[in-house]
mmCIF file of C-alpha atoms and ligand atoms in Angstrom:
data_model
loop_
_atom_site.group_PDB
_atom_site.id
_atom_site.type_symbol
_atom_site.label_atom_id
_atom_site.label_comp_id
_atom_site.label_asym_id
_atom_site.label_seq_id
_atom_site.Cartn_x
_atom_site.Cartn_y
_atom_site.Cartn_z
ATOM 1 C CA UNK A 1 -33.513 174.668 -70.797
ATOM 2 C CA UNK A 2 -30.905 174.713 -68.147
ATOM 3 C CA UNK A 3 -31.449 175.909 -64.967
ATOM 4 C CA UNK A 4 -31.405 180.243 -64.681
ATOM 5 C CA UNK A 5 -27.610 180.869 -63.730
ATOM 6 C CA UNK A 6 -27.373 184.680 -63.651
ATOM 7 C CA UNK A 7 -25.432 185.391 -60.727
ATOM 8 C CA UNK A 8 -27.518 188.170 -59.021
ATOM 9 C CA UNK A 9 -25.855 191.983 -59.161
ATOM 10 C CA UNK A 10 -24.650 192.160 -54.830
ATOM 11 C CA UNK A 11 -26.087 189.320 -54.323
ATOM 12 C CA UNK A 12 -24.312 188.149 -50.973
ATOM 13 C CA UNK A 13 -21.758 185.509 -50.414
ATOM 14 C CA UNK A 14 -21.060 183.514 -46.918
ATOM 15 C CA UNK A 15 -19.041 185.948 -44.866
ATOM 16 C CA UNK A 16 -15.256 185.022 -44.290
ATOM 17 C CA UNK A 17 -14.586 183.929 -41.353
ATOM 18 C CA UNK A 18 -15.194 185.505 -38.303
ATOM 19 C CA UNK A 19 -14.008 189.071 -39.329
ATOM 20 C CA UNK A 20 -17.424 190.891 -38.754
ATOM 21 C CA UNK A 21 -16.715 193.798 -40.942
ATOM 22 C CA UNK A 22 -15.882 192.205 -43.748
ATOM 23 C CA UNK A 23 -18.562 191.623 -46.641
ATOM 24 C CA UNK A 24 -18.686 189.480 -49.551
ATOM 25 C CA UNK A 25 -20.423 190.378 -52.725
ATOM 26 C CA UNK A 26 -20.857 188.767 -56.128
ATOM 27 C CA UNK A 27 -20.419 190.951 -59.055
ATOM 28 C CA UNK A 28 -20.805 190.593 -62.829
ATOM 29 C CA UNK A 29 -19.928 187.065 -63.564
ATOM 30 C CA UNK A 30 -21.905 185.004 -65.652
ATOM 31 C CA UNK A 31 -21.580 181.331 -64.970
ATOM 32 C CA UNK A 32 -20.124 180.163 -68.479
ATOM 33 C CA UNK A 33 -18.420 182.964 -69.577
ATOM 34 C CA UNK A 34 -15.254 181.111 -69.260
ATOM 35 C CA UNK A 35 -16.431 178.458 -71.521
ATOM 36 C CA UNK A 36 -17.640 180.927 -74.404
ATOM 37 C CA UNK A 37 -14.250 182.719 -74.196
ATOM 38 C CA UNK A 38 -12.311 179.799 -74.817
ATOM 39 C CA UNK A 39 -14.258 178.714 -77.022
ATOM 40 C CA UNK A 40 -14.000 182.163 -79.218
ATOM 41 C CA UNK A 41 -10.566 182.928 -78.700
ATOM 42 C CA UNK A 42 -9.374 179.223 -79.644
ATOM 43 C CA UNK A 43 -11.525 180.543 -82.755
ATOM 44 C CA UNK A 44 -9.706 183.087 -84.098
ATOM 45 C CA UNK A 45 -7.242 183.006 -86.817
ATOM 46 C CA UNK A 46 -4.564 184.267 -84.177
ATOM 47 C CA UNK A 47 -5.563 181.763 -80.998
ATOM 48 C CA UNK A 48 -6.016 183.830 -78.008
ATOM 49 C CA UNK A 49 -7.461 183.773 -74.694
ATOM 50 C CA UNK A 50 -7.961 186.107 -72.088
ATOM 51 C CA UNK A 51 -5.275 186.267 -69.311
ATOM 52 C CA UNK A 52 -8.049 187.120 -66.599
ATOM 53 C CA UNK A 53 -8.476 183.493 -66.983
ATOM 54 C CA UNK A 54 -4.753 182.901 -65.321
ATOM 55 C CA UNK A 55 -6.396 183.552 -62.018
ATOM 56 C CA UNK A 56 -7.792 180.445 -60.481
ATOM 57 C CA UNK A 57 -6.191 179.135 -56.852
ATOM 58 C CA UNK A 58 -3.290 177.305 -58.617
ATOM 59 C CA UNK A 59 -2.710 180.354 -60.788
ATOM 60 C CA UNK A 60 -2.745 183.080 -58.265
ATOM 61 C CA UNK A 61 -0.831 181.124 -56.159
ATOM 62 C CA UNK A 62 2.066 180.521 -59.506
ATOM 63 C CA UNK A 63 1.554 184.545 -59.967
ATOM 64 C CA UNK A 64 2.460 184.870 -56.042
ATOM 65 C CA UNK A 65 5.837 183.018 -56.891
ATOM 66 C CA UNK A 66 6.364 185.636 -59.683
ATOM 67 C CA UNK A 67 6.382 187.769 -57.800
ATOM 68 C CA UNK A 68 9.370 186.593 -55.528
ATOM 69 C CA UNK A 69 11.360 185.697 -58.030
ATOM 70 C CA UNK A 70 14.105 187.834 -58.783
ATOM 71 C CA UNK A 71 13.685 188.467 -62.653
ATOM 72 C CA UNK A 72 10.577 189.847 -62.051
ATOM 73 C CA UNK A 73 10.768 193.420 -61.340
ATOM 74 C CA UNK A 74 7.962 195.233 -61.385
ATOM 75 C CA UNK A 75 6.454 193.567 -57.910
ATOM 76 C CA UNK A 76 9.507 195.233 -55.749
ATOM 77 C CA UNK A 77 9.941 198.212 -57.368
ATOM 78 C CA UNK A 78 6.222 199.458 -57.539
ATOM 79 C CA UNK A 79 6.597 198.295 -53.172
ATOM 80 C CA UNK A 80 10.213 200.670 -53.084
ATOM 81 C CA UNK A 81 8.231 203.837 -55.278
ATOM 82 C CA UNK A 82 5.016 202.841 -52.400
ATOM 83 C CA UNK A 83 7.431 203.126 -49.859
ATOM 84 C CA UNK A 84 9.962 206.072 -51.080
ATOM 85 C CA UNK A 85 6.671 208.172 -51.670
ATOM 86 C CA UNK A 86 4.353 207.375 -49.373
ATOM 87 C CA UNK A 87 3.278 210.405 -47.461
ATOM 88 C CA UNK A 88 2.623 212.508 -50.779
ATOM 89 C CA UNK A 89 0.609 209.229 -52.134
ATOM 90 C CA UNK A 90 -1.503 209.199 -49.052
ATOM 91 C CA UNK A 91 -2.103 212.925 -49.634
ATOM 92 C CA UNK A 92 -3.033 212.892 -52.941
ATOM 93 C CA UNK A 93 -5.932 210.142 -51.992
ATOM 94 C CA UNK A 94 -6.881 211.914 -48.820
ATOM 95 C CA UNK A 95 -7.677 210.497 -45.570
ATOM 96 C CA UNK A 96 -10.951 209.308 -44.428
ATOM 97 C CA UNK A 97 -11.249 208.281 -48.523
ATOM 98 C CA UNK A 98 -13.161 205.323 -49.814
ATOM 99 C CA UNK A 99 -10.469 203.526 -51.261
ATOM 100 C CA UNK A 100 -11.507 200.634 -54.250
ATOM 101 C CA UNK A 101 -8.840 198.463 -55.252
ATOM 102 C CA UNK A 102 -9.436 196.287 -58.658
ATOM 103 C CA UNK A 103 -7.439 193.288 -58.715
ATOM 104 C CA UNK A 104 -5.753 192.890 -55.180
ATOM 105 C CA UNK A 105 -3.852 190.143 -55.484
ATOM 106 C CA UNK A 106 -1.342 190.016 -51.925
ATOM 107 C CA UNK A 107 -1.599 193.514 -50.735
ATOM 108 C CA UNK A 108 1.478 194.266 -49.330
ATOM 109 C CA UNK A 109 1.563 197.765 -50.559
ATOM 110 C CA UNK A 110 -2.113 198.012 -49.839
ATOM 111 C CA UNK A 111 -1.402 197.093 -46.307
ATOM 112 C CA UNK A 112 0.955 199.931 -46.399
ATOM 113 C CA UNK A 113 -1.521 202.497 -48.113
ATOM 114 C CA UNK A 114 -4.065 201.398 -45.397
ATOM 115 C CA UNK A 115 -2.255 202.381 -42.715
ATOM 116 C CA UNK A 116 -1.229 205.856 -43.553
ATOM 117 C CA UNK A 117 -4.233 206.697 -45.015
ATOM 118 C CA UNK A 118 -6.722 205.247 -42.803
ATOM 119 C CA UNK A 119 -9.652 204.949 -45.403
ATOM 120 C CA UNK A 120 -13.123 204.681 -44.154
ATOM 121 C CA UNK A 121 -13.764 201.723 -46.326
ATOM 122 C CA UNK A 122 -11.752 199.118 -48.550
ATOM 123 C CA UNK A 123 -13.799 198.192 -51.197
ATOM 124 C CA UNK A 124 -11.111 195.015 -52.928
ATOM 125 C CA UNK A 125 -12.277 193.447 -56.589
ATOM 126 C CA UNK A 126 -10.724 190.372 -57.653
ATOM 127 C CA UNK A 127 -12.075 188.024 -60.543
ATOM 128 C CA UNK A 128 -10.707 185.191 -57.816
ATOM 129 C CA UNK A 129 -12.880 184.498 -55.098
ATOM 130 C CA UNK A 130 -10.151 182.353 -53.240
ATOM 131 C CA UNK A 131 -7.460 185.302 -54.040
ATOM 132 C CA UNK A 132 -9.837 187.812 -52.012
ATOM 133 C CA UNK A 133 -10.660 185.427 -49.036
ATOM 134 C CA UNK A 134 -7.081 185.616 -48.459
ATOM 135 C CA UNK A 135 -6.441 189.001 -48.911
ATOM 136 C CA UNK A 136 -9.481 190.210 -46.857
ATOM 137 C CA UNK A 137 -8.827 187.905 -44.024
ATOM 138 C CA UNK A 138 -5.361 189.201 -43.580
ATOM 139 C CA UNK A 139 -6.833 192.754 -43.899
ATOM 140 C CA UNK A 140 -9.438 192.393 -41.215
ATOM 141 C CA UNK A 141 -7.177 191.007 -38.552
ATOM 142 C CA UNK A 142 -4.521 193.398 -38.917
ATOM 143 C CA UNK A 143 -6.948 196.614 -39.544
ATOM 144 C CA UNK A 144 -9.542 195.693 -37.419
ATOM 145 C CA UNK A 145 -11.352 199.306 -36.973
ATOM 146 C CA UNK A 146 -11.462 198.958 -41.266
ATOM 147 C CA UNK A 147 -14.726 198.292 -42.772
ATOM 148 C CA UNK A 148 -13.969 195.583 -46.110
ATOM 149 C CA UNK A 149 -16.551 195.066 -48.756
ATOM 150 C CA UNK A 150 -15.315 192.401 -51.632
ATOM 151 C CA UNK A 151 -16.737 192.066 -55.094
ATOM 152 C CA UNK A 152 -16.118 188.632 -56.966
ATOM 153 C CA UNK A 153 -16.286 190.532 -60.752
ATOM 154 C CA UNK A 154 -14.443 191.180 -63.323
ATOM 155 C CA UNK A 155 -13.222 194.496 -63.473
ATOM 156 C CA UNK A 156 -12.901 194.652 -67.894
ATOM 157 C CA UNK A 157 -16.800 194.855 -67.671
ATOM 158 C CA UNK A 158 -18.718 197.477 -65.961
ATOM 159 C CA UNK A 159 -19.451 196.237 -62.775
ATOM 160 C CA UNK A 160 -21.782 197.909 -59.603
ATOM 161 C CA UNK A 161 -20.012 199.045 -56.135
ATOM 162 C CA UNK A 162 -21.776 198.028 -53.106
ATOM 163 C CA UNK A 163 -22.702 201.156 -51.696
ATOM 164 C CA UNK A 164 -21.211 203.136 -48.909
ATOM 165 C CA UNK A 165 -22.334 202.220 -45.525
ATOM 166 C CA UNK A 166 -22.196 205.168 -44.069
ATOM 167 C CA UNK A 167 -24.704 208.212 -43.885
ATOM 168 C CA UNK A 168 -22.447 210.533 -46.062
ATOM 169 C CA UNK A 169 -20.278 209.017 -49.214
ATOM 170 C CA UNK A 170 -16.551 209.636 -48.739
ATOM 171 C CA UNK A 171 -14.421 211.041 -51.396
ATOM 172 C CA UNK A 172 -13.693 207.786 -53.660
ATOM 173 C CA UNK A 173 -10.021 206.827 -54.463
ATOM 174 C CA UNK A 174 -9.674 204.496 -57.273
ATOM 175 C CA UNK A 175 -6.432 202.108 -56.803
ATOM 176 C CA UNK A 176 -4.904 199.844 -59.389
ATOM 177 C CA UNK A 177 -1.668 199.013 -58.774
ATOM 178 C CA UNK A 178 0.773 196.188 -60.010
ATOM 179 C CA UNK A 179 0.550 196.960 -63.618
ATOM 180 C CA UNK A 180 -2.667 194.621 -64.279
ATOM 181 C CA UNK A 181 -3.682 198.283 -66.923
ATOM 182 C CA UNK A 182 -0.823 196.771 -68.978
ATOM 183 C CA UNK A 183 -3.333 193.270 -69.752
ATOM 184 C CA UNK A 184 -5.563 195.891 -71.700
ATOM 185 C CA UNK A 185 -5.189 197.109 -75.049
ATOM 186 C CA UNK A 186 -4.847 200.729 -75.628
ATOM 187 C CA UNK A 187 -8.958 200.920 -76.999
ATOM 188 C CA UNK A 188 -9.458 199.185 -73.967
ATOM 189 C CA UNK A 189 -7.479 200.715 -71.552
ATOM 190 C CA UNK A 190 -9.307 204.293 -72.192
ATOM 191 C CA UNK A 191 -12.846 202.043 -71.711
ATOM 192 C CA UNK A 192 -11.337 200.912 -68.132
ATOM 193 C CA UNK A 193 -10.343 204.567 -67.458
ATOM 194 C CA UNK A 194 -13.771 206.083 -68.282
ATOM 195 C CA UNK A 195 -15.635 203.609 -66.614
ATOM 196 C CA UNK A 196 -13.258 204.166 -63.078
ATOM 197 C CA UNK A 197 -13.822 207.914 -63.427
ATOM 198 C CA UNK A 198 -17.547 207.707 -63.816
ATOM 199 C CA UNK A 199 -17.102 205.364 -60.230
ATOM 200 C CA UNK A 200 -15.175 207.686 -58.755
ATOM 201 C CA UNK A 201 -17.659 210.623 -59.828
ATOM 202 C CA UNK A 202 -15.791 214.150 -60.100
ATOM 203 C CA UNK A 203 -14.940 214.231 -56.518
ATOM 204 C CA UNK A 204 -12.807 211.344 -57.128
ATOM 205 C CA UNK A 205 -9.623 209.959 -57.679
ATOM 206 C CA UNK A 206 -7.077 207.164 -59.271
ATOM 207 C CA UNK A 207 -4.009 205.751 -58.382
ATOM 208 C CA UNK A 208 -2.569 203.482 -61.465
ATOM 209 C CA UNK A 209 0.496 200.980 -61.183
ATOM 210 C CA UNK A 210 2.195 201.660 -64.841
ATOM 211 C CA UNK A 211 5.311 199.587 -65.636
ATOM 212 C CA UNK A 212 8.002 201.603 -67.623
ATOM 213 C CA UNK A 213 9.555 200.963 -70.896
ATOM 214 C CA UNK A 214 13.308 199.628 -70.196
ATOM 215 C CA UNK A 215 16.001 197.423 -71.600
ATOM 216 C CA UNK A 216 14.541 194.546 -73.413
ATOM 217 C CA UNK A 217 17.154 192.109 -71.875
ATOM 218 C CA UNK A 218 15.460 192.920 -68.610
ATOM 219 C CA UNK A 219 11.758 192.490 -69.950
ATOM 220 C CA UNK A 220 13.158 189.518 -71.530
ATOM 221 C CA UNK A 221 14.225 188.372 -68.378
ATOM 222 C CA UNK A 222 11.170 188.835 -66.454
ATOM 223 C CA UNK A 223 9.250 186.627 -68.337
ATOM 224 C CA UNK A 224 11.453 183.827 -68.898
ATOM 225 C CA UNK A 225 12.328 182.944 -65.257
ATOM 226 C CA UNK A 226 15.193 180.559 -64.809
ATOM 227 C CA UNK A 227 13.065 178.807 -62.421
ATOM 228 C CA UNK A 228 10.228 178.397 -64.765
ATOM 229 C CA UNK A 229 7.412 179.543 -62.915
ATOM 230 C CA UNK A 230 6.780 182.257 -65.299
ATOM 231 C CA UNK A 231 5.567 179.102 -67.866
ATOM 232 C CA UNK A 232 3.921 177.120 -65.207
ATOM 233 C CA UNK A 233 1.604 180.344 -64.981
ATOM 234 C CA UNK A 234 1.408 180.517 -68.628
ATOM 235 C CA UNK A 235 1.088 176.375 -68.491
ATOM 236 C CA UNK A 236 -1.669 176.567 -65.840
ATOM 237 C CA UNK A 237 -4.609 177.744 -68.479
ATOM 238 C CA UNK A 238 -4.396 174.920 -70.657
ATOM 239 C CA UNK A 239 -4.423 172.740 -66.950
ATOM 240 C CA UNK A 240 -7.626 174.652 -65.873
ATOM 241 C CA UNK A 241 -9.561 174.624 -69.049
ATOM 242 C CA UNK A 242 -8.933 170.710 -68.924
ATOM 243 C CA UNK A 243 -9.846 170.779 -65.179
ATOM 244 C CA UNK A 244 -12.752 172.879 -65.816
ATOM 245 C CA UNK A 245 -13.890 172.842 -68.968
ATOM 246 C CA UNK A 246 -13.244 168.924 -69.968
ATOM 247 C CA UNK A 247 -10.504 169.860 -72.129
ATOM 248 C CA UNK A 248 -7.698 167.344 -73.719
ATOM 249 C CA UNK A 249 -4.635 169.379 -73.813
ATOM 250 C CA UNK A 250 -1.460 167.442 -73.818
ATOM 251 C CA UNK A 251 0.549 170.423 -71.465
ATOM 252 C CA UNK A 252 3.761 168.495 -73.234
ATOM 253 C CA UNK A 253 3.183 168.972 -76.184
ATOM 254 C CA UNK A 254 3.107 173.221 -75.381
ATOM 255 C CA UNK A 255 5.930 175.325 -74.727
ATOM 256 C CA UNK A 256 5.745 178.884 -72.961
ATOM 257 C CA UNK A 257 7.130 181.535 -74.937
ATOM 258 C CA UNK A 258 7.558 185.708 -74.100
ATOM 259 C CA UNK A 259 9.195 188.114 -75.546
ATOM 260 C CA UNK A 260 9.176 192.151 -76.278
ATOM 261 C CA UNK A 261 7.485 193.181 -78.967
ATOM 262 C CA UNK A 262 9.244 196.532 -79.364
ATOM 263 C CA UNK A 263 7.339 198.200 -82.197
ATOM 264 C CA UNK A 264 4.085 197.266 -80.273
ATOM 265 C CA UNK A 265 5.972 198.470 -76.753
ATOM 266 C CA UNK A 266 4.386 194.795 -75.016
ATOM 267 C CA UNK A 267 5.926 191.753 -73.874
ATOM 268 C CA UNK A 268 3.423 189.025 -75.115
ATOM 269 C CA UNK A 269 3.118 185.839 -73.723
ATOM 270 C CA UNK A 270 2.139 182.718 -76.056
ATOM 271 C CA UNK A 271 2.057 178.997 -76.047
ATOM 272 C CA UNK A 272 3.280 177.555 -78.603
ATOM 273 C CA UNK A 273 2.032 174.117 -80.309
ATOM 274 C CA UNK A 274 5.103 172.152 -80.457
ATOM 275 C CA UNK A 275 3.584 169.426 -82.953
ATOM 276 C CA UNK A 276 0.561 168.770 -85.096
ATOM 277 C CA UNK A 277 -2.775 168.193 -82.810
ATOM 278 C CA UNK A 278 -5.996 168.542 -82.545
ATOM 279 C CA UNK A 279 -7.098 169.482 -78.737
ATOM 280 C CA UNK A 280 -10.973 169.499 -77.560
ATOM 281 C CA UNK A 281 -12.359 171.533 -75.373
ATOM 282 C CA UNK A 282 -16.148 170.239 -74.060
ATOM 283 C CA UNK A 283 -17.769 170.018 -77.287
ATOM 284 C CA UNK A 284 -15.458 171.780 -79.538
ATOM 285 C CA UNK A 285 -12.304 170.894 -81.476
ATOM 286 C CA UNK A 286 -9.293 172.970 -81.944
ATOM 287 C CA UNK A 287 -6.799 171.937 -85.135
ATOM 288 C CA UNK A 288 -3.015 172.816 -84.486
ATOM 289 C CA UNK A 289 -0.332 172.843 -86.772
ATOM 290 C CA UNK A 290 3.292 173.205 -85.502
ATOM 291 C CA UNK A 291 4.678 176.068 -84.121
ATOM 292 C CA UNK A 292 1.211 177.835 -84.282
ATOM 293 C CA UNK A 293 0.549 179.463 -80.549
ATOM 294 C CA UNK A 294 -2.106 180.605 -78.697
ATOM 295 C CA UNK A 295 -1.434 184.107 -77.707
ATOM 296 C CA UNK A 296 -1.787 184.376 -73.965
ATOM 297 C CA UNK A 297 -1.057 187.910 -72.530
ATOM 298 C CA UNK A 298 0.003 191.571 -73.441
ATOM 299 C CA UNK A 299 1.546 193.511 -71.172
ATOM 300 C CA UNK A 300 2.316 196.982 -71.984
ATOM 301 C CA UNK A 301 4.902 199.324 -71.429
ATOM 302 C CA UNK A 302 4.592 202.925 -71.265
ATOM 303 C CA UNK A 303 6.446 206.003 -71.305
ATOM 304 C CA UNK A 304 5.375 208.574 -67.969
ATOM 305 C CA UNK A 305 4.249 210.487 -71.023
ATOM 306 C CA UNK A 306 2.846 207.815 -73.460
ATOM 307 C CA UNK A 307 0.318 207.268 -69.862
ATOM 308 C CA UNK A 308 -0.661 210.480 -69.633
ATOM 309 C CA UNK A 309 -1.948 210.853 -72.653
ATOM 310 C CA UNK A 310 -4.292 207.824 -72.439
ATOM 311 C CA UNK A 311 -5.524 208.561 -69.228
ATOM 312 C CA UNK A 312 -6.020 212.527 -70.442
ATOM 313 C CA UNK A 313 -8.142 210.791 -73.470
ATOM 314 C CA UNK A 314 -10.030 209.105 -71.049
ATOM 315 C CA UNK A 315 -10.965 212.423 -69.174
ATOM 316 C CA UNK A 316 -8.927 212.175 -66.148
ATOM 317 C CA UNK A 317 -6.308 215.177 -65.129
ATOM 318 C CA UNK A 318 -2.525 213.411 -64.653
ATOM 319 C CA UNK A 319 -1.927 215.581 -61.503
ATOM 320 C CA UNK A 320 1.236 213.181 -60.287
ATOM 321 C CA UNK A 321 3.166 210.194 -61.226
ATOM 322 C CA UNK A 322 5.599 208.745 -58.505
ATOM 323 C CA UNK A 323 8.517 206.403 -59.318
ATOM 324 C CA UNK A 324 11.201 204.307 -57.767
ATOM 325 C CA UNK A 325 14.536 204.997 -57.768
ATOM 326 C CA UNK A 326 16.012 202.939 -60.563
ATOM 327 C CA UNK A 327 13.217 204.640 -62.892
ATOM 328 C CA UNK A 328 11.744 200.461 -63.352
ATOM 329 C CA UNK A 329 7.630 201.222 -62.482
ATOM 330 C CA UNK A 330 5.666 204.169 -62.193
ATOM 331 C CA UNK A 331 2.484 205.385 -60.321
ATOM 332 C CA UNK A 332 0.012 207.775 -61.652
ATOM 333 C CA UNK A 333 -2.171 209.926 -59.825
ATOM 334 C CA UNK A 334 -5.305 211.267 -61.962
ATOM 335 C CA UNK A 335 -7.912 213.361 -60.648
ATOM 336 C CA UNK A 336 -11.303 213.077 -61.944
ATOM 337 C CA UNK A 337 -11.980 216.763 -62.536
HETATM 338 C C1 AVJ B 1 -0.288 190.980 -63.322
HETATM 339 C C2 AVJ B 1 -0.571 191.556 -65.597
HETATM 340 C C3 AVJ B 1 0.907 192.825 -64.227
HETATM 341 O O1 AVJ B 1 1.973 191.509 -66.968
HETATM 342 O O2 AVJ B 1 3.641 191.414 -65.599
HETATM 343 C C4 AVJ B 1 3.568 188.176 -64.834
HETATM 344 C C5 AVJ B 1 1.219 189.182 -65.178
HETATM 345 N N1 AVJ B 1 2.507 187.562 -66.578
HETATM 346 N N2 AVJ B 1 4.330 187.321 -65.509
HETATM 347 C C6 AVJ B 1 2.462 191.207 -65.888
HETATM 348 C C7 AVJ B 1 2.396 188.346 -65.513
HETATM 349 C C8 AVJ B 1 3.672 186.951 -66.566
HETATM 350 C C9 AVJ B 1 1.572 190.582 -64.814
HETATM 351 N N3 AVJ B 1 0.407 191.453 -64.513
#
């Protein structure tokens, strides 16, 4: 029998850096869950894998150049709506909040969030360890008086907060910006939603990132990049299950394909098999014919309305919703009670 892998709930990682208020934690992550995903979604009748799975180093860093690029929306205008509202946000959390941020990616609006609402501790979740190093080094030496606790987990499963480190818990302020809601399904989406609430506790709060239904040119648009980069990202799964999983995919002989599925109000990302082939993955094998894809991502697109009724389902009061001028991305404040 192999070795016992379970990552321990908290336990601790090697601090980053020198920043002495920063603390690293290791979540929920089983060792080979990557492995027995693949392995199940390559599976189905429909092939499909997970797109928390985009986010190793070389993936995060692709998803970084998304969001420069100029088709891609949703990254500026959720940072103009930050900016536009950013006193009433920053009184809807409440100062002196806890605020927990699932999926944290670059934190430029976080940065700004930070600063006007001077939390008494940044608790950041990322599935990518490398992604949070980076974001909680740039953190600590701007915000120095900031306490930062980060969880390596995966935020689709339940997953354990550190706890507070103070004497008395602060009111805690759920954050989730950038859209990442729209990777879940709608089933799943009201699991998310209940499990946040029952973090925050009925003191609590959320903040959610929603990107709007729009023109389907401009959807379209967003994830087919003229540059490409868009299908490097998509590309980049099939790279890391062959650099991690001793996988034999021929990246040429896949193409990266999105488009808006209207009726199901998601763009969906895919790769599509352009021949017939047969690709292994450790000890499996995987039988393509041509054309066939592997369906990568969903990312939905609601309605300020179509929103608030999911996150009413899931117990949680819409009390605001912010947007940016040109009506592209909207934020949702729910309270808990
Ligand atoms: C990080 C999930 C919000 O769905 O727009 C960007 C990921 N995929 N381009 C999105 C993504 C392709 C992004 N989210």
């Amino acid at each position: 029998m192999a070795r016992k892998q379970r990552v321990r709930r908290h336990a601790r990682l090697k601090p980053a850096g020198s920043a002495r208020s920063v603390r690293f934690f290791s979540g929920n992550l089983p060792a080979d869950s990557f492995l027995d995903d693949v392995i199940a979604g390559l599976s189905l009748p429909q092939k499909a894998l997970p797109p928390k799975y985009f986010y190793d180093a070389e993936g995060s860093r692709l998803f970084a150049r998304i969001c420069r690029l100029r088709e891609y929306y949703p990254t500026r205008a959720e940072l103009s709506l930050t900016r536009r509202h950013l006193a009433e946000i920053a009184r809807f959390a409440g100062a002196g909040c806890e605020l927990i941020e699932y999926g944290s990616g670059e934190g430029i609006k976080t940065r700004l969030l930070i600063e006007h609402l001077r939390p008494a501790r940044y608790v950041a979740v990322d599935i990518s360890e490398a992604a949070l190093r980076g974001a909680a080094a740039r953190l600590a030496s701007e915000f120095g008086w900031l306490p930062i606790d980060c969880v390596v987990g995966d935020f689709s499963r339940p997953l354990n907060l550190p706890p507070s480190r103070g004497a008395r818990s602060a009111r805690r302020v759920a954050y989730f910006p950038g859209s990442t809601i729209g990777n879940l399904s709608a089933s799943e989406t009201e699991a998310f939603l209940r499990m946040t609430r029952a973090q925050v506790g009925p003191r609590g709060a959320m903040m959610v990132g929603v990107d709007l239904k729009k023109d389907a040119n401009v959807l379209h648009a967003a994830y087919n990049d003229a540059r490409a980069v868009t299908a490097a990202f998509n590309l980049n799964l099939l790279a890391r299950i062959n650099r991690e999983l001793d996988g034999d995919f021929d990246l040429r002989r896949f193409r990266h394909y999105a488009f808006y599925n209207a009726s199901q109000g998601r763009v969906e990302m895919h790769l599509v098999s352009l021949a017939a082939q047969s690709v292994r993955v450790g000890r499996g094998r995987f039988d393509f014919e041509p054309g066939e894809t592997i369906h990568t991502e969903n990312s939905c697109k609601y309605s300020i309305d179509e929103f608030r009724v999911l996150a009413a389902q899931a117990g949680f009061r819409a009390a605001r919703v912010w947007c940016d001028r040109r009506g592209q991305f909207s934020l949702h404040g729910l309270s808990a009670a």
